[in-house]
PDB file of C-alpha atoms and ligand atoms in Angstrom:
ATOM      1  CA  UNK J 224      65.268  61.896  85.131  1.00 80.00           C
ATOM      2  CA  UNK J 225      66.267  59.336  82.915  1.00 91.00           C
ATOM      3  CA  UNK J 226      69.551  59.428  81.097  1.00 93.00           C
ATOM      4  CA  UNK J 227      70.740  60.700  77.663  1.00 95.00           C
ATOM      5  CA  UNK J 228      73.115  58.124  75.977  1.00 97.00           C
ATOM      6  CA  UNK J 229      75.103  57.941  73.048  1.00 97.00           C
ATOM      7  CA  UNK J 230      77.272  54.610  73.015  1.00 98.00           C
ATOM      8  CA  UNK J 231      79.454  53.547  70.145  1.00 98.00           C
ATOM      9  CA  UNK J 232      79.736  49.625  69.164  1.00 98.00           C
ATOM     10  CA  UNK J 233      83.243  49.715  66.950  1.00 98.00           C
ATOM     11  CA  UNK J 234      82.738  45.643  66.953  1.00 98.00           C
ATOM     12  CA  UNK J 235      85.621  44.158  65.540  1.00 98.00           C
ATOM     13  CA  UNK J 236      87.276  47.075  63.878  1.00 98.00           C
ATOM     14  CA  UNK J 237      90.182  49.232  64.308  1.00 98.00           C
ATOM     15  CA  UNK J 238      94.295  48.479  65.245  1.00 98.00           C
ATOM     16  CA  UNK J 239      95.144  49.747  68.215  1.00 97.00           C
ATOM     17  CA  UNK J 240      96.610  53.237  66.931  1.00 97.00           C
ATOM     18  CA  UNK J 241      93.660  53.913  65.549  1.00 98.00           C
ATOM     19  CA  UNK J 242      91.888  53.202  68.356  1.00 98.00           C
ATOM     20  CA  UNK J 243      93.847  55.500  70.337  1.00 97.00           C
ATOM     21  CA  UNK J 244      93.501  58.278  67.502  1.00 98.00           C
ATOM     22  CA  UNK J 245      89.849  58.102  67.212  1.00 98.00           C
ATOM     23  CA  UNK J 246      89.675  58.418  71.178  1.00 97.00           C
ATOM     24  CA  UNK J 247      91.788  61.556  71.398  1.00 96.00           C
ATOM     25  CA  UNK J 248      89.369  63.235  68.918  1.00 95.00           C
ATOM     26  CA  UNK J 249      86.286  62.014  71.171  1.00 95.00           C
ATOM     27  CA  UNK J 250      87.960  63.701  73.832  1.00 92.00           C
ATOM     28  CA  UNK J 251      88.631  66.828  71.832  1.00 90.00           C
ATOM     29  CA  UNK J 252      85.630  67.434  70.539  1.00 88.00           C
ATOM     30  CA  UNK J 253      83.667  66.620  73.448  1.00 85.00           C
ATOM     31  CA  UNK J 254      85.319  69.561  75.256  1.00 80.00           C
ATOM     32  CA  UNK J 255      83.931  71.701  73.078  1.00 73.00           C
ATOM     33  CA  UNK J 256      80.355  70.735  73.877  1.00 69.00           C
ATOM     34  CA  UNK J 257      81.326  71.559  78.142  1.00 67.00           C
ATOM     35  CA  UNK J 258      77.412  72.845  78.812  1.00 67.00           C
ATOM     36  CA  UNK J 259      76.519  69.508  77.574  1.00 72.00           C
ATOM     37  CA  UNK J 260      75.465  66.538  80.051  1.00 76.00           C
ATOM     38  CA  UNK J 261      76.097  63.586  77.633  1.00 84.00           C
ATOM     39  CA  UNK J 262      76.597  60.305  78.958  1.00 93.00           C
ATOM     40  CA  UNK J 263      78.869  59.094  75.960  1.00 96.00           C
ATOM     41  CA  UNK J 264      80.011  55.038  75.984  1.00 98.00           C
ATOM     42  CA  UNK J 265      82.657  53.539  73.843  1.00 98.00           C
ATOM     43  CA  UNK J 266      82.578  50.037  73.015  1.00 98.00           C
ATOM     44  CA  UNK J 267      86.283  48.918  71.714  1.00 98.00           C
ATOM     45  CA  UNK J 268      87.308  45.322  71.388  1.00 98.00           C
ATOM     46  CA  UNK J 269      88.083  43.764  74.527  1.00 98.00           C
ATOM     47  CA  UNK J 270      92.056  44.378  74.526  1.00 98.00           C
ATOM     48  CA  UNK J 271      91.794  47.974  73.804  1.00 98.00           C
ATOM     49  CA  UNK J 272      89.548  48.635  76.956  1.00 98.00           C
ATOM     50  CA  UNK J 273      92.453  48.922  79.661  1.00 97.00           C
ATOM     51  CA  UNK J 274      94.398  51.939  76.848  1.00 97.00           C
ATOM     52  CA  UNK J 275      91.166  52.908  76.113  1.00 97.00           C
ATOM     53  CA  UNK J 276      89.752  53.390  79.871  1.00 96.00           C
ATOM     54  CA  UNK J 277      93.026  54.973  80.821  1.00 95.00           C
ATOM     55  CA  UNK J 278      93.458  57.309  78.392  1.00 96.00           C
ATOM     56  CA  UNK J 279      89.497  58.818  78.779  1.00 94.00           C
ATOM     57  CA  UNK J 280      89.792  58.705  82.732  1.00 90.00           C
ATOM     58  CA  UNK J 281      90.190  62.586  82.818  1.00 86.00           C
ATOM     59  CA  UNK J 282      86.372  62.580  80.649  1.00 85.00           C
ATOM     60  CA  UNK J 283      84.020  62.253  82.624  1.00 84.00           C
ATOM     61  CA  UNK J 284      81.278  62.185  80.226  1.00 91.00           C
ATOM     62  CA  UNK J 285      82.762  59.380  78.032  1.00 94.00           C
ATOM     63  CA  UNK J 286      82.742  56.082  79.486  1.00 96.00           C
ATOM     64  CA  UNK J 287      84.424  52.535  78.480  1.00 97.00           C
ATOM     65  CA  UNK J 288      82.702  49.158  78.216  1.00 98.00           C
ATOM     66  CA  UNK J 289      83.004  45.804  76.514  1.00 98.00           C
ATOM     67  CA  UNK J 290      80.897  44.228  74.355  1.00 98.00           C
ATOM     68  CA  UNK J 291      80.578  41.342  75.649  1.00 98.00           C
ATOM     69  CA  UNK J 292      80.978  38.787  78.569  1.00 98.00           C
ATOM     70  CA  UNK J 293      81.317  35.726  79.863  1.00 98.00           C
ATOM     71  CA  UNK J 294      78.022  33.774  80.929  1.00 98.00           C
ATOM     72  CA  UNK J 295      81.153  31.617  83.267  1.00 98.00           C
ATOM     73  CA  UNK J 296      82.775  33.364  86.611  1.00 97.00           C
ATOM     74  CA  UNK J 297      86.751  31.881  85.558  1.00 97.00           C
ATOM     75  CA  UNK J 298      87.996  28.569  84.870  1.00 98.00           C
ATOM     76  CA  UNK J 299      88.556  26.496  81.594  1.00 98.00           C
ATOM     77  CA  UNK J 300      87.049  28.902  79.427  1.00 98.00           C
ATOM     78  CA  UNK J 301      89.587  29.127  76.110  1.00 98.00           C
ATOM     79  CA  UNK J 302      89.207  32.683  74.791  1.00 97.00           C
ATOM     80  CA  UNK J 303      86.414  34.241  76.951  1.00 98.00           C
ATOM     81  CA  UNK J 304      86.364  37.282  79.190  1.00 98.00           C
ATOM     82  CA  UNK J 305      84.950  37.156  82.068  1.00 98.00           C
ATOM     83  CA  UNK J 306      82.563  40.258  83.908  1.00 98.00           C
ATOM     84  CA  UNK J 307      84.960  40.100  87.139  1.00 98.00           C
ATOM     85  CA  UNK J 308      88.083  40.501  84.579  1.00 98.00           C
ATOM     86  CA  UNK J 309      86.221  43.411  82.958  1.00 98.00           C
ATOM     87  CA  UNK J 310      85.564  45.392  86.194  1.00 98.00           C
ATOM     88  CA  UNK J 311      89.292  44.783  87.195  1.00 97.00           C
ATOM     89  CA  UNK J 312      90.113  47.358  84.454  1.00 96.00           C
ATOM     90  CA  UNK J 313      87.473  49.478  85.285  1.00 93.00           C
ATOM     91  CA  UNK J 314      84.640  48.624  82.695  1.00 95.00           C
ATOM     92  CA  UNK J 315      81.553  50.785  83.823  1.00 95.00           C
ATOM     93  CA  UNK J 316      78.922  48.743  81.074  1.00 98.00           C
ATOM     94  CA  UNK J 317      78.493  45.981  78.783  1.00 98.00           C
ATOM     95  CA  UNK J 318      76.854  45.073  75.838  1.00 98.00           C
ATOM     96  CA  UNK J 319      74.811  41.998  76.084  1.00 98.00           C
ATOM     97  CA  UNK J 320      72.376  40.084  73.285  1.00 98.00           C
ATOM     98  CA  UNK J 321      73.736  41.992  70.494  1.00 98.00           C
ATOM     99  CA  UNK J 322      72.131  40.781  67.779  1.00 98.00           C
ATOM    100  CA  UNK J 323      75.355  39.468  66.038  1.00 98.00           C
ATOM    101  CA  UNK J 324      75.482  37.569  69.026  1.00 98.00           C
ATOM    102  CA  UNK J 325      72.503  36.355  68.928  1.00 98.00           C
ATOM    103  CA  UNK J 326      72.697  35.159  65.328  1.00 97.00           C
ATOM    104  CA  UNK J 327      76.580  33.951  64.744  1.00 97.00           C
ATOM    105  CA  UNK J 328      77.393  32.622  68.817  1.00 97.00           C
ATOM    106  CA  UNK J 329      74.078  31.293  69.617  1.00 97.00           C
ATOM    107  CA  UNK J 330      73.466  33.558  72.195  1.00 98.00           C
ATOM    108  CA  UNK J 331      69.954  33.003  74.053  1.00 98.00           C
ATOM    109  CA  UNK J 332      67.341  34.824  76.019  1.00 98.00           C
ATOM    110  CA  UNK J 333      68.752  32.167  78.622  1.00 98.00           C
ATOM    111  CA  UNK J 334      72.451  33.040  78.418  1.00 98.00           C
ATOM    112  CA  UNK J 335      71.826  36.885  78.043  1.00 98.00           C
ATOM    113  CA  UNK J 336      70.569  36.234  81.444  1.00 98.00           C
ATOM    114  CA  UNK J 337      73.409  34.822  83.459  1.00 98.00           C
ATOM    115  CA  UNK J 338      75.644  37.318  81.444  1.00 98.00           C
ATOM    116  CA  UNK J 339      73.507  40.218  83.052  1.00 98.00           C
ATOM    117  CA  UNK J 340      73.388  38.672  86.249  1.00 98.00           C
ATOM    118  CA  UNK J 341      77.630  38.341  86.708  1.00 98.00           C
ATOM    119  CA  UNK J 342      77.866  42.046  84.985  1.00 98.00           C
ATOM    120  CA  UNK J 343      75.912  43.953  88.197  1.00 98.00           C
ATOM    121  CA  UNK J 344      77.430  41.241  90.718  1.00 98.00           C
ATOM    122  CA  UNK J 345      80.164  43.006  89.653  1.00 98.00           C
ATOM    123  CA  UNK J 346      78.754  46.636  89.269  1.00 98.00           C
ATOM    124  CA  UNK J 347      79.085  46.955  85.672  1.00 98.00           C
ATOM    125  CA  UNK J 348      75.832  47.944  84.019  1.00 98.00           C
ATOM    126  CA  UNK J 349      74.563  46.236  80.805  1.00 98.00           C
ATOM    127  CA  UNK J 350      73.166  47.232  78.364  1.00 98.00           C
ATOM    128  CA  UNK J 351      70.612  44.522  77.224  1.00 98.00           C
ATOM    129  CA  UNK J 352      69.991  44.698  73.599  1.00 98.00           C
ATOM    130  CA  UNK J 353      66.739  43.475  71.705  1.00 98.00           C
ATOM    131  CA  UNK J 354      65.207  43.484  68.352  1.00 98.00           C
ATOM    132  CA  UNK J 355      63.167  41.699  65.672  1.00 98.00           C
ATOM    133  CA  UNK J 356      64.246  40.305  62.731  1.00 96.00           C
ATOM    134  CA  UNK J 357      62.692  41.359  59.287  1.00 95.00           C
ATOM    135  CA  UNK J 358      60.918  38.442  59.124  1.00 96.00           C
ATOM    136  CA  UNK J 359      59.055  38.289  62.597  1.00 97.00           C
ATOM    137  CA  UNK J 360      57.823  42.109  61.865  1.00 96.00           C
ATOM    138  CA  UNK J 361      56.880  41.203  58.205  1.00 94.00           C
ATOM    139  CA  UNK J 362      54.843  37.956  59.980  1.00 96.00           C
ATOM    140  CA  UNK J 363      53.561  40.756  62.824  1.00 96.00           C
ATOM    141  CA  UNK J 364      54.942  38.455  65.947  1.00 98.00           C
ATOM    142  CA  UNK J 365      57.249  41.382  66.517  1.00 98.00           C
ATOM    143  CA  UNK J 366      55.715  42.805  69.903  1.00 98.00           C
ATOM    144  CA  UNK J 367      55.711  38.753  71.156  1.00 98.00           C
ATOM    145  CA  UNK J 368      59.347  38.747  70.182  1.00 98.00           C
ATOM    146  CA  UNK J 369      60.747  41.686  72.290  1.00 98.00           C
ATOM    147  CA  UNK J 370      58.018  40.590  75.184  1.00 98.00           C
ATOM    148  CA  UNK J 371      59.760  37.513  74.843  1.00 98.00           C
ATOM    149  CA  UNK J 372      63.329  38.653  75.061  1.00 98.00           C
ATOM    150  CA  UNK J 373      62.337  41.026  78.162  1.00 98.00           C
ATOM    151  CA  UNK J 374      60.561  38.336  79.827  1.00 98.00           C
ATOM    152  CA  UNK J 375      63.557  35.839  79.691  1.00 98.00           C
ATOM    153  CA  UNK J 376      66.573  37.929  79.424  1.00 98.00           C
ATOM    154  CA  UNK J 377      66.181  40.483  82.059  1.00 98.00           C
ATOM    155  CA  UNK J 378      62.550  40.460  84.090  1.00 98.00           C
ATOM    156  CA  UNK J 379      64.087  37.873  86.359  1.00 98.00           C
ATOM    157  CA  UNK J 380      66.137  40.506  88.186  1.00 98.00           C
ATOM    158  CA  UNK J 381      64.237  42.714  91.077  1.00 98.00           C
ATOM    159  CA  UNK J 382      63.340  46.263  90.581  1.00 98.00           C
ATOM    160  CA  UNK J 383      66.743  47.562  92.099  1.00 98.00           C
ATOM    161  CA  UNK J 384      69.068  45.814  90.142  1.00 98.00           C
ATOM    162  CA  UNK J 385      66.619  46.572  86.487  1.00 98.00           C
ATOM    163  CA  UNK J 386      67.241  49.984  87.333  1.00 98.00           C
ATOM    164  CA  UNK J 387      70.922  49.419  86.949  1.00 98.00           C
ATOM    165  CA  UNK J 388      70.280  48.282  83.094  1.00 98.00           C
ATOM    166  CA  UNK J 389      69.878  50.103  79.732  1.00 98.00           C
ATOM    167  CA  UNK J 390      67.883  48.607  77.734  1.00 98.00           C
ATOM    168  CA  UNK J 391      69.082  49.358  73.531  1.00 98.00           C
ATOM    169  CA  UNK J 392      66.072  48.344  70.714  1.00 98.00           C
ATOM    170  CA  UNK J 393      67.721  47.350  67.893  1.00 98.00           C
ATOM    171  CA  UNK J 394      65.629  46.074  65.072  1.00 98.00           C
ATOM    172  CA  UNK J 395      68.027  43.593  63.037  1.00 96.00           C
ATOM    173  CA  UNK J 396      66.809  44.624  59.912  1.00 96.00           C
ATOM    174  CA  UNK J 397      68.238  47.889  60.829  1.00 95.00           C
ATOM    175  CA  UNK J 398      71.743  46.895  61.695  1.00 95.00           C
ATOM    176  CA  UNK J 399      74.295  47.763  59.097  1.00 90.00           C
ATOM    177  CA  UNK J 400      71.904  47.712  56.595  1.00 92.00           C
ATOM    178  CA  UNK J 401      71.250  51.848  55.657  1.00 89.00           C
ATOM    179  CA  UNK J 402      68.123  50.867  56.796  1.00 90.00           C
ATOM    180  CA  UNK J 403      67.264  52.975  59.161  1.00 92.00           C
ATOM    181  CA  UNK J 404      63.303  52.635  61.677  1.00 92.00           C
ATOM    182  CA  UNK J 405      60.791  55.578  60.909  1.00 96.00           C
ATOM    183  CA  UNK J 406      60.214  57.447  63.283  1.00 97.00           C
ATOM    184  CA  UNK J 407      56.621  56.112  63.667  1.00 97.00           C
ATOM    185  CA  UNK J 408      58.025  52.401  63.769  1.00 97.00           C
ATOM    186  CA  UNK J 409      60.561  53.488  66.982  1.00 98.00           C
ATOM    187  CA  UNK J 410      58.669  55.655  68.862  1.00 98.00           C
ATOM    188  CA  UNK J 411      55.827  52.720  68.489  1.00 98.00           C
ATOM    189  CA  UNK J 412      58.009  50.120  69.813  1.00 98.00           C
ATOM    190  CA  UNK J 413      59.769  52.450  72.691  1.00 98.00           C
ATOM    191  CA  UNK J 414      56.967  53.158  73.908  1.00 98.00           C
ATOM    192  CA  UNK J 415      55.902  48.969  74.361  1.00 98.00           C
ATOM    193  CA  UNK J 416      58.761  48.758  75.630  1.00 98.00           C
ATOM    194  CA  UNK J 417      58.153  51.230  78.609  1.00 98.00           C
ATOM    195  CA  UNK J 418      55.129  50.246  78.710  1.00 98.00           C
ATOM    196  CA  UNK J 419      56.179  46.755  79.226  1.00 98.00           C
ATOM    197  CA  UNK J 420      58.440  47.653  81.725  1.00 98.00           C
ATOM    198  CA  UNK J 421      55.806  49.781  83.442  1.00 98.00           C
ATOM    199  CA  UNK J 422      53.835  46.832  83.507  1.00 98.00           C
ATOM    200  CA  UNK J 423      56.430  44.860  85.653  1.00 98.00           C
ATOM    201  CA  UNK J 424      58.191  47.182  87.627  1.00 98.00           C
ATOM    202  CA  UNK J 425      56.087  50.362  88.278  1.00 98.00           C
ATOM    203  CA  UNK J 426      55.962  53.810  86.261  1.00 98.00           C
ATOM    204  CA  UNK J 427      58.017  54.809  88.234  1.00 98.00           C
ATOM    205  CA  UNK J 428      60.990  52.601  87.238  1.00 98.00           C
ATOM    206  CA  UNK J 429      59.903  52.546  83.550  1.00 98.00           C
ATOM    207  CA  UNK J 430      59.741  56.442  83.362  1.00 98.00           C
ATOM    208  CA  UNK J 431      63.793  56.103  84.782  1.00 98.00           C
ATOM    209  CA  UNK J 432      64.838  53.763  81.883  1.00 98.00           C
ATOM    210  CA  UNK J 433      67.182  54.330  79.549  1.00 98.00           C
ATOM    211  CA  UNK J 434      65.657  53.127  76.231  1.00 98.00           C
ATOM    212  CA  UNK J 435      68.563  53.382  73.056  1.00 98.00           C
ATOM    213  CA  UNK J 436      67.648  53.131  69.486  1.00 98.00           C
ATOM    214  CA  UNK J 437      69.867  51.067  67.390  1.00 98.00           C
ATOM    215  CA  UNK J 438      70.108  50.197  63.487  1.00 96.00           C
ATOM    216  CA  UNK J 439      71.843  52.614  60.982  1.00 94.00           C
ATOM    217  CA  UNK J 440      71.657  55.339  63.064  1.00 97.00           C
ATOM    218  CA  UNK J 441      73.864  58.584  61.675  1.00 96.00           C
ATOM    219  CA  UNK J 442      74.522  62.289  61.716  1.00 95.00           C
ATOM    220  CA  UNK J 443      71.747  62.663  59.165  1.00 96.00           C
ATOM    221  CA  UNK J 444      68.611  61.259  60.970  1.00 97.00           C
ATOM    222  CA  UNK J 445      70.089  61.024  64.735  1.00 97.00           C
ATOM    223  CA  UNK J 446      68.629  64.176  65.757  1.00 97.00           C
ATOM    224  CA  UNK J 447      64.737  63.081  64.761  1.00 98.00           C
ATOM    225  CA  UNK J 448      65.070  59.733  66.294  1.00 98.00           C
ATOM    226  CA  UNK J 449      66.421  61.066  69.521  1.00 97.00           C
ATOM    227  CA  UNK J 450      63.879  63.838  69.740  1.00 97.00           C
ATOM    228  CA  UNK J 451      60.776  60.865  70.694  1.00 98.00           C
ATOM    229  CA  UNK J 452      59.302  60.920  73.627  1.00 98.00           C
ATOM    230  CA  UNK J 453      60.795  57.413  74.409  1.00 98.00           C
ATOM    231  CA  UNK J 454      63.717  57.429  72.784  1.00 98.00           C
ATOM    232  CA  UNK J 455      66.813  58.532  75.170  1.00 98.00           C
ATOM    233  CA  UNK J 456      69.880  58.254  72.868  1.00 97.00           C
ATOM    234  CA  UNK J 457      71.242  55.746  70.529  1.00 98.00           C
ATOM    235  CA  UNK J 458      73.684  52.815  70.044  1.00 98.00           C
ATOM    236  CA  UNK J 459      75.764  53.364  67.183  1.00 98.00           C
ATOM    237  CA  UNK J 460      77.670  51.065  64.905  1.00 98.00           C
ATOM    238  CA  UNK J 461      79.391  51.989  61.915  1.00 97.00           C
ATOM    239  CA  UNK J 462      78.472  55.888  62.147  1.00 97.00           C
ATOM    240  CA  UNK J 463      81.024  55.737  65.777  1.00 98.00           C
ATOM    241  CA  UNK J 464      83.779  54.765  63.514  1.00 98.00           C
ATOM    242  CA  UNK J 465      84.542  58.563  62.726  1.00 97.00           C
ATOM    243  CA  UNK J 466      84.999  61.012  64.879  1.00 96.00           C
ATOM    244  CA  UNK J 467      83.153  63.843  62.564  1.00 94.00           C
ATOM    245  CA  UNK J 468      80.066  61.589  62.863  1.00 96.00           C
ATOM    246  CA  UNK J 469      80.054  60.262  66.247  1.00 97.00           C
ATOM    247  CA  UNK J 470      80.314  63.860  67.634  1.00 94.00           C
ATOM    248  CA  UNK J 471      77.318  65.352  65.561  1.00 94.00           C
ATOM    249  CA  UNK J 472      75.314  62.361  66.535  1.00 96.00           C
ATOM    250  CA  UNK J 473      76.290  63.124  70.312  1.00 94.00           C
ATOM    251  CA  UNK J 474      75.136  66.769  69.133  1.00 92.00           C
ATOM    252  CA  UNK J 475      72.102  65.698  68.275  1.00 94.00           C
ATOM    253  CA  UNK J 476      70.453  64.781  71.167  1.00 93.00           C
ATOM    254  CA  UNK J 477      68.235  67.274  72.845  1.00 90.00           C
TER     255      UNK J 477
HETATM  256  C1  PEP F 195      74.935  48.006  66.137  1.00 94.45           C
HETATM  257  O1  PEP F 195      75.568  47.066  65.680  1.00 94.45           O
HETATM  258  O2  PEP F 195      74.697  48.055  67.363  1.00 94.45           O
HETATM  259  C2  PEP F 195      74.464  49.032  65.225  1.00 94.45           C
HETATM  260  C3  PEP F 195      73.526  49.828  65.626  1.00 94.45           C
HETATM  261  O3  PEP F 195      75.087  49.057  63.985  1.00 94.45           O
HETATM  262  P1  PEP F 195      74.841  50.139  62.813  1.00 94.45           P
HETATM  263  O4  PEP F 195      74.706  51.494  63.458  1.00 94.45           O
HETATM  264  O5  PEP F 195      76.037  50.030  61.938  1.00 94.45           O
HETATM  265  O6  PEP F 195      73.561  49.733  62.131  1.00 94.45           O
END
C-alpha cells in the first residue's frame, strides 16, 4: 500500500518564533486527528530543521526535511548544505528539482541526479519534483518533458533504491499562481506518470509510489485532488503557512 502524504514547502518564509509557533499548532491539531495514518512532512529553511526536528520528535506522523541539498559530499562549498550534514540532524526527506530551483539556481535533470543519489547514500528519502511549464503544455511537449525529467533525474537508480523516492508533479504554471490543475489535467498526468514508472520498474513498484500533486493546492480543492486514483497526497506551498489550512488539507485526504 502506497503512502498518503501531505508535505509543506514554507520556502524562504518565517523567523524562527514563528516557526516554532506554527509547529506547536501542527502538533496540536494533529492529535486531534489520532485514528488518522497521515504521513505529514515539514519543509522549514535549512537552520530551523535541528529546532524543528527536535521539537516534533514525540509526532510520529509529522516528519522534518530540507529542501534542498548539496549535489557535493563536503569541502569548499561557500553556503551549501550537504545530504550527510542533513542526516546528522536527523532529516528523514528532501526536496529535490523544485521548480524554483530549477528556474532561479540552474538546477538540471543532471544535478537533480547526484543530489538524489547522496540523499539515500545517506538514508534520507527525496522527494523528486517535476512539472511543465505553461508554455511546454500550451506547445503539447508536456508528456516528453516529465518523460524527460524521469528519465534523467531519477531512472538511473535500481528498483530498490526508486522505491525509497516520492515522486511530487508540480505543474509550474500552478505554483503560487491560484492556479490550481483540474482534476482531469492531474489525474491525466498521474496516471503517465505511474504508468511510466510501471514501464521501468514493474507494476509492482509503480502501484507502491508515492505520487504528490503540487501547484496552489488549498483547503478548498485539496480534498477532490487527493480523492484520484493516482494522486496520494499533496505538496503544499503557501496554503502550509497556516496552521488552520495546513490541517484541513491534511483532513482532506481520504
Ligand atoms: C510549491 O512550491 O511546492 C507549491 C506547491 O507552492 P504553492 O502551493 O504555493 O503553489
Amino acid at each position: 500500500m502506497r503512502k498518503k502524504i501531505v508535505a509543506g514547502n514554507w520556502k524562504m518564509n518565517l523567523l524562527k518564533e514563528e516557526a516554532q509557533a506554527l509547529t506547536a499548532e501542527l502538533i496540536g491539531m494533529i492529535k486531534d486527528e489520532e485514528s488518522r495514518p497521515v504521513n505529514v512532512i515539514l519543509f522549514p529553511p535549512f537552520i530551523y530543521i535541528n529546532a524543528l526536528t527536535q521539537q516534533a520528535n514525540a509526532e510520529t506522523r509529522i516528519s522534518i526535511g530540507a529542501q534542498n541539498c548539496s549535489d557535493k559530499l563536503s569541502g569548499a562549498y561557500t553556503g551549501e548544505v550537504s545530504a550527510p550534514m542533513l542526516a546528522s540532524l536527523g532529516c528523514k526527506y528532501v526536496l529535490v528539482g523544485h521548480s524554483e530551483r530549477r528556474s532561479y539556481y540552474g538546477e538540471t535533470n543532471q544535478s537533480c541526479a547526484t543530489k538524489i543519489d547522496l540523499a539515500l547514500q545517506n538514508n534520507i528519502s527525496p522527494i523528486y519534483c517535476i512539472g511543465e511549464t505553461l508554455n511546454e503544455r500550451e506547445s503539447g511537449i508536456h508528456f516528453d518533458i516529465l518523460k524527460k525529467q524521469l528519465e534523467e533525474g531519477i531512472f538511473y537508480l535500481n528498483k530498490e533504491d526508486f522505491s525509497k523516492c516520492i515522486i511530487a508533479y508540480e505543474p509550474v504554471w500552478a505554483i503560487g499562481t491560484g492556479k490550481t490543475a483540474s482534476s482531469d489535467q492531474a489525474q491525466e498526468i498521474h496516471k503517465f506518470i505511474r504508468q511510466t514508472v510501471a514501464a521501468k520498474y514493474g507494476n509492482e513498484t509503480a502501484e507502491n509510489c508515492s505520487i504528490l500533486y503540487g501547484g496552489s493546492c488549498n483547503d478548498q480543492n485539496a480534498k477532490e485532488l487527493f480523492n484520484l486514483p493516482d494522486v496520494d497526497g499533496g505538496l503544499i506551498g503557501g496554503a502550509s503557512l497556516k496552521s488552520r489550512s495546513f490541517t484541513n488539507i491534511i483532513k482532506s485526504l481520504p
